[in-house]
Short mmCIF file of C-alpha atoms in Angstrom, two decimals:
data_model
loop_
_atom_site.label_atom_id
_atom_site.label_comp_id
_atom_site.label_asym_id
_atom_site.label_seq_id
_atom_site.Cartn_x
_atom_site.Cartn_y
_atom_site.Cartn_z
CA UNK A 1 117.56 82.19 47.70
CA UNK A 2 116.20 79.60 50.15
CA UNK A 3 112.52 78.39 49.92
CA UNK A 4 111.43 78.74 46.63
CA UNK A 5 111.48 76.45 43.78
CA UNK A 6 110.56 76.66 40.05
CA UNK A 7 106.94 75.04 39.26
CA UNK A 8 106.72 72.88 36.18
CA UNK A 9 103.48 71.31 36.75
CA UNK A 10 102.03 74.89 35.37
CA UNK A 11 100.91 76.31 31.92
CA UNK A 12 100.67 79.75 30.83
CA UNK A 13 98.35 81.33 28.13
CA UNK A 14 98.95 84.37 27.45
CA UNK A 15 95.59 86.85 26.18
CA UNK A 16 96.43 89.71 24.38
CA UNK A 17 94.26 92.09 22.04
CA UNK A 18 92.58 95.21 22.78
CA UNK A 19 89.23 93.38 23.78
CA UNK A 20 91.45 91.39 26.61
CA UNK A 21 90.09 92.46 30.01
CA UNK A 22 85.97 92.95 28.76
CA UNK A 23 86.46 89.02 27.24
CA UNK A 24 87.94 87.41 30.42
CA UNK A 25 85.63 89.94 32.62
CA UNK A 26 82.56 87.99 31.21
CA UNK A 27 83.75 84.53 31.89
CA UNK A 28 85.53 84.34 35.09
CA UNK A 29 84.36 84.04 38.79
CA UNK A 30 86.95 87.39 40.14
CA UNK A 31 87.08 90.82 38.96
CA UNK A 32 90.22 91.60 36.87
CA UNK A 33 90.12 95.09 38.24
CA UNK A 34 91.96 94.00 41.06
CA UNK A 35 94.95 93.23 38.94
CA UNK A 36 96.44 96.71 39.66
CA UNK A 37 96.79 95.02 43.30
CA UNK A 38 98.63 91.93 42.42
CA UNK A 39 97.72 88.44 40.42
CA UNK A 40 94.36 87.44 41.10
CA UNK A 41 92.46 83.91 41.52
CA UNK A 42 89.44 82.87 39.47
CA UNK A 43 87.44 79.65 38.22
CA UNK A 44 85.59 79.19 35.13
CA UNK A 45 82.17 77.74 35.48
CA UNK A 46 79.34 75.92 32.99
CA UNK A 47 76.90 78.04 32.15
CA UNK A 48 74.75 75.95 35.25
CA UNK A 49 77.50 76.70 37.67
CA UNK A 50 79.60 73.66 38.00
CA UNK A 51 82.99 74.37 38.27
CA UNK A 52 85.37 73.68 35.68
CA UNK A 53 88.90 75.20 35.91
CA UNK A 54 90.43 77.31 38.51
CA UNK A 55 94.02 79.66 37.65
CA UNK A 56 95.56 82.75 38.23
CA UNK A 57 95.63 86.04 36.35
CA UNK A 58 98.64 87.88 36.33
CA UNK A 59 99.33 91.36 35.04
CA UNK A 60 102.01 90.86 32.03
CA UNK A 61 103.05 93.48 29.44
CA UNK A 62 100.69 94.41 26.98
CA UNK A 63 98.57 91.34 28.30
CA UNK A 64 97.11 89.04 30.77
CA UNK A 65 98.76 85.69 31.35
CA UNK A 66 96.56 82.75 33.04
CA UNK A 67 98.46 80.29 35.12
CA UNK A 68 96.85 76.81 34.85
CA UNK A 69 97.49 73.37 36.12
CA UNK A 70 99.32 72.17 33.19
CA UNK A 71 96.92 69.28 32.57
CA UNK A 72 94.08 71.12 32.05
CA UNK A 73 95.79 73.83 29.97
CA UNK A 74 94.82 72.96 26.32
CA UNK A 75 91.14 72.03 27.08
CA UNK A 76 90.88 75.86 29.06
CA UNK A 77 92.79 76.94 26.24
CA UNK A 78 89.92 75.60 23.71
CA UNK A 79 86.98 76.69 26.13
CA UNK A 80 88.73 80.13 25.81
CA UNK A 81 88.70 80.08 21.91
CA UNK A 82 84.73 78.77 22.03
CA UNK A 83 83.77 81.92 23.85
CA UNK A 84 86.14 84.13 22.16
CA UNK A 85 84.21 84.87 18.78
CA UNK A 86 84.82 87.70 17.09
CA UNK A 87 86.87 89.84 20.13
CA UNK A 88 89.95 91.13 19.51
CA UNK A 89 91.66 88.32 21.64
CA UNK A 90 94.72 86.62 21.07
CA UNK A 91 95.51 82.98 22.91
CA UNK A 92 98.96 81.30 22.97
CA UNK A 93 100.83 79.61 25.48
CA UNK A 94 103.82 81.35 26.38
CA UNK A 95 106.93 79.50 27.70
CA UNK A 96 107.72 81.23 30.60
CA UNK A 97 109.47 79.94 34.25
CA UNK A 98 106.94 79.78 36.91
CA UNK A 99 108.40 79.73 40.52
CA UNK A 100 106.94 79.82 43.78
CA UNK A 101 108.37 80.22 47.31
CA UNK A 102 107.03 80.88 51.10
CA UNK A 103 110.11 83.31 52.20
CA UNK A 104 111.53 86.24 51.13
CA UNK A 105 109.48 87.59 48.37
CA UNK A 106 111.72 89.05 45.84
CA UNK A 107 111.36 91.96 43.67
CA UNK A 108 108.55 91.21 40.96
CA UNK A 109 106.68 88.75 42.43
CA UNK A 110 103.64 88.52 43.30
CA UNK A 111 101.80 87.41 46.65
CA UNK A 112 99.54 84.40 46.51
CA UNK A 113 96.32 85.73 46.88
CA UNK A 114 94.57 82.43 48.37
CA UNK A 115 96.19 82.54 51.38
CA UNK A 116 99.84 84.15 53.40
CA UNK A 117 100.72 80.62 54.03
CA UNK A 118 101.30 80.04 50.30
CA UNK A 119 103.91 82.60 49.88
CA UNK A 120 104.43 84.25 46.53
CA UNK A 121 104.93 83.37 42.77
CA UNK A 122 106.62 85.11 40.16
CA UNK A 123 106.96 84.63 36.49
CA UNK A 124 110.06 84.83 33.82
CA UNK A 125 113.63 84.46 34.06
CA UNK A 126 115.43 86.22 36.72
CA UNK A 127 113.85 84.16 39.19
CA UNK A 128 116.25 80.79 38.83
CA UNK A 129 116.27 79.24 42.57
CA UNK A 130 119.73 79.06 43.97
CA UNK A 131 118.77 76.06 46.64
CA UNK A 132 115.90 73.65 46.61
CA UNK A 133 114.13 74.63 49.78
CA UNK A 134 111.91 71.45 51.48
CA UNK A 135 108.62 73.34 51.19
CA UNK A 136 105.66 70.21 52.11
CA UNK A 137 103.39 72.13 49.71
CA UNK A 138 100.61 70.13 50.98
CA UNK A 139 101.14 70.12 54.54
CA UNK A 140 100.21 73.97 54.15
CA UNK A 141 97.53 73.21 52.10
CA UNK A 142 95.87 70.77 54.63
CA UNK A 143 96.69 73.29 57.28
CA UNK A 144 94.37 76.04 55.37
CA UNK A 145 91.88 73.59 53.89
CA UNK A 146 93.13 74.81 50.75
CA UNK A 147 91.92 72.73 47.34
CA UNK A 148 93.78 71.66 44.55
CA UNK A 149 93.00 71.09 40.86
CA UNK A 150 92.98 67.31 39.82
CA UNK A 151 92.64 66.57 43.99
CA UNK A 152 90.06 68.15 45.63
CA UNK A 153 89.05 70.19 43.02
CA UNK A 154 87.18 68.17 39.90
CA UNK A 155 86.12 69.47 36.86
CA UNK A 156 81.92 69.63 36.94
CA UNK A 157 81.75 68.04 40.17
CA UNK A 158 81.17 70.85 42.37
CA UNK A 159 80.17 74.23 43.23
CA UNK A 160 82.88 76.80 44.48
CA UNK A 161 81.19 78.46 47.28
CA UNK A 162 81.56 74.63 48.72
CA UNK A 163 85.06 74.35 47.85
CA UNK A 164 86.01 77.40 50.15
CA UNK A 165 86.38 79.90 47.11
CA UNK A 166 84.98 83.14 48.84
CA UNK A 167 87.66 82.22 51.37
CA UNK A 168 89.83 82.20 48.89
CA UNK A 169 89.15 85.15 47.00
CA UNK A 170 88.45 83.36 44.37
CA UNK A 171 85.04 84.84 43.47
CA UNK A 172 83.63 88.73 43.43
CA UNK A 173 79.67 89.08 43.95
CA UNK A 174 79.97 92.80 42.92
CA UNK A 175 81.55 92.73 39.54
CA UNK A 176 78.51 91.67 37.45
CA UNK A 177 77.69 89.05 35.01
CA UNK A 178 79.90 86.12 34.41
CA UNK A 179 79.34 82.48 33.17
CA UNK A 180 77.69 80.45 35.95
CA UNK A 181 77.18 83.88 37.85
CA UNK A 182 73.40 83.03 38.67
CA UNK A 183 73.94 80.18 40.73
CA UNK A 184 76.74 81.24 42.12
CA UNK A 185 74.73 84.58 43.43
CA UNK A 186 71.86 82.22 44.18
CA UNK A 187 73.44 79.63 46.39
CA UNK A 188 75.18 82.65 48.27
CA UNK A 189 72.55 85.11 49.03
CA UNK A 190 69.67 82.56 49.38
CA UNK A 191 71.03 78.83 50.72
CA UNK A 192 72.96 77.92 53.91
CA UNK A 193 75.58 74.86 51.92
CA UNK A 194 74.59 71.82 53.30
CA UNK A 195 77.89 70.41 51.81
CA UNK A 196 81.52 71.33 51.13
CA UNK A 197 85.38 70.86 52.14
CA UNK A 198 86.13 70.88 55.76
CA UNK A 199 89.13 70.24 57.92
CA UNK A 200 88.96 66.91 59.78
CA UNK A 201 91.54 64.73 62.37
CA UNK A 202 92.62 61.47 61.17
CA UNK A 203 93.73 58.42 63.00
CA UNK A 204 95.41 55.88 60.77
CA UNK A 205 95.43 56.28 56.56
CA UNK A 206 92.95 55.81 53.54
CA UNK A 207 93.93 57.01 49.80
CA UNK A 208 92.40 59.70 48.77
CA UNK A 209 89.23 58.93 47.07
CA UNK A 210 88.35 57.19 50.43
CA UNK A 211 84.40 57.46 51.13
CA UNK A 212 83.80 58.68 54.86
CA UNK A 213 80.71 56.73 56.43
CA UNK A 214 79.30 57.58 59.81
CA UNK A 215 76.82 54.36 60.93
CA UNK A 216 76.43 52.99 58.10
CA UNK A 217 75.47 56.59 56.44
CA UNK A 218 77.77 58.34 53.60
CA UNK A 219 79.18 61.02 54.79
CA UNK A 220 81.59 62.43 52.14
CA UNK A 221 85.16 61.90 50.57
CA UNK A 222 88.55 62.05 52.19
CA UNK A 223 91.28 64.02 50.45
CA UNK A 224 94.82 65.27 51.31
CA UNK A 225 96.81 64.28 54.47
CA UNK A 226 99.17 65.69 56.31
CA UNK A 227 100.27 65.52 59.65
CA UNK A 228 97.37 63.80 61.28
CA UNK A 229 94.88 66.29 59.46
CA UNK A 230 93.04 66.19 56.01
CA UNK A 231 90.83 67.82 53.95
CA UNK A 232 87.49 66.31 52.81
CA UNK A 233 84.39 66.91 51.17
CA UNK A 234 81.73 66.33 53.87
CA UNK A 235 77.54 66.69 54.08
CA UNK A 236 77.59 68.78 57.20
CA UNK A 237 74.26 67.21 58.35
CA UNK A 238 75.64 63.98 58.82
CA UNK A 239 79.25 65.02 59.98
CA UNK A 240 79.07 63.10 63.60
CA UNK A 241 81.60 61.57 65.78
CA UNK A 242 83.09 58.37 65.12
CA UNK A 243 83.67 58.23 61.21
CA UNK A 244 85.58 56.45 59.25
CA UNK A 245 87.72 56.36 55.96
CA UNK A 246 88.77 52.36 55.40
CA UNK A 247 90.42 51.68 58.29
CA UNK A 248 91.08 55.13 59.62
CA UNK A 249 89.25 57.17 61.92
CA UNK A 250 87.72 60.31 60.91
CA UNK A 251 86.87 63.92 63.63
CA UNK A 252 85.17 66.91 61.71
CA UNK A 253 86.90 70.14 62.92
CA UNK A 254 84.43 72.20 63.62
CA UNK A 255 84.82 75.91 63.54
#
């Protein structure tokens, strides 16, 4: 099966227990209702609205599986057993294949809910890729200005409405309470975002990390590249022709 490869840079914790779906309701950014539809993407937030963690919930058995960036897996995993008290929750990590493709979408997987570009993923054997397909996982993700734990995305750095998360479906401002919920509700309904990630041209090449300046202002951060694009983290106010990363030339693309 061509385009589609097996992910290893993934973790999965697997919640079980009767008290499952009101725990993770309470804590996460999306609205587990809508995993009849599918797997579904959510954050976890401090209690001020920073975010923390994003992952994906996928319906599994008798239980809920959340797929993580592998790095971050154990120190979700203890956040999860802070807030978990006395619910009828289980949390172990479950040793399971992850794969991921952008073509054909076989039988029991599920479509990536951040974006068409990003194909599908399934989970558990049956899956096992029968040719390594060349799939520039961040040339798509440049494309759609689409963030990426440990990259873009940085653990009490940011808030997700400026990391693109409502384009994402990553967040639901009907289900109800969560962790972080206020300021999440408050910087939607009642502020225009002065800041957040944006598409912009580049000339040339910086590492990522690169601080964008426009005269002698800051600006933001440059991120990915790909094909003479990249994502960054800009203060729309000052977002102006003629900025620069190092020694590379920086255009906002504006909407």
């Amino acid at each position: 099966m061509e385009n589609q490869m097996p992910d290893t840079t993934r973790m999965l914790i697997e919640v079980s227990g009767k008290d499952r779906v009101d725990f993770l309701q309470g804590l996460v950014t999306n609205d587990l209702a809508k995993l009849s539809d599918g797997i579904v993407y959510a954050a976890l937030l401090t209690p001020q609205g920073k975010f923390q963690v994003d992952f994906f919930l996928v319906p599994w058995k008798d239980a809920i599986l959340i797929d993580v960036a592998a790095p971050y897996g154990e120190a979700l995993m203890r956040r999860l057993t802070f807030y978990k008290l006395r619910a009828d929750v289980k949390l172990h990590e479950l040793k399971v294949d992850v794969t991921r493709g952008v073509d054909n979408m076989p039988d029991g997987a599920f479509a990536d809910p951040r974006h068409e570009a990003l194909g599908w993923r399934a989970y558990g054997p049956g899956f096992a890729f029968e040719e390594q397909a060349d799939v520039d996982w961040d040339a798509i993700r440049v494309a759609h200005c689409i963030p990426e734990m440990g990259i873009e995305l940085v653990a009490d750095d940011s808030f997700i409405l400026e990391m693109g998360f409502e384009r994402l479906n990553g967040v639901d401002f009907r289900k109800g309470c969560y962790v972080g919920q206020e300021v999440t509700a408050r910087m939607k309904h009642k502020t225009e975002l002065r800041k957040g990630l944006a598409l912009v041209n580049i000339d040339g090449e910086a590492p990522v990390g690169t601080p964008i300046d426009a005269h002698n202002k800051a600006v933001g951060t440059l991120y990915t590249q790909s094909g003479g694009q990249a994502i960054a983290y800009l203060r729309f106010d000052r977002a102006t022709e003629g900025m620069t990363a190092g020694d590379a030339r920086v255009d906002y693309v504006r909407d």
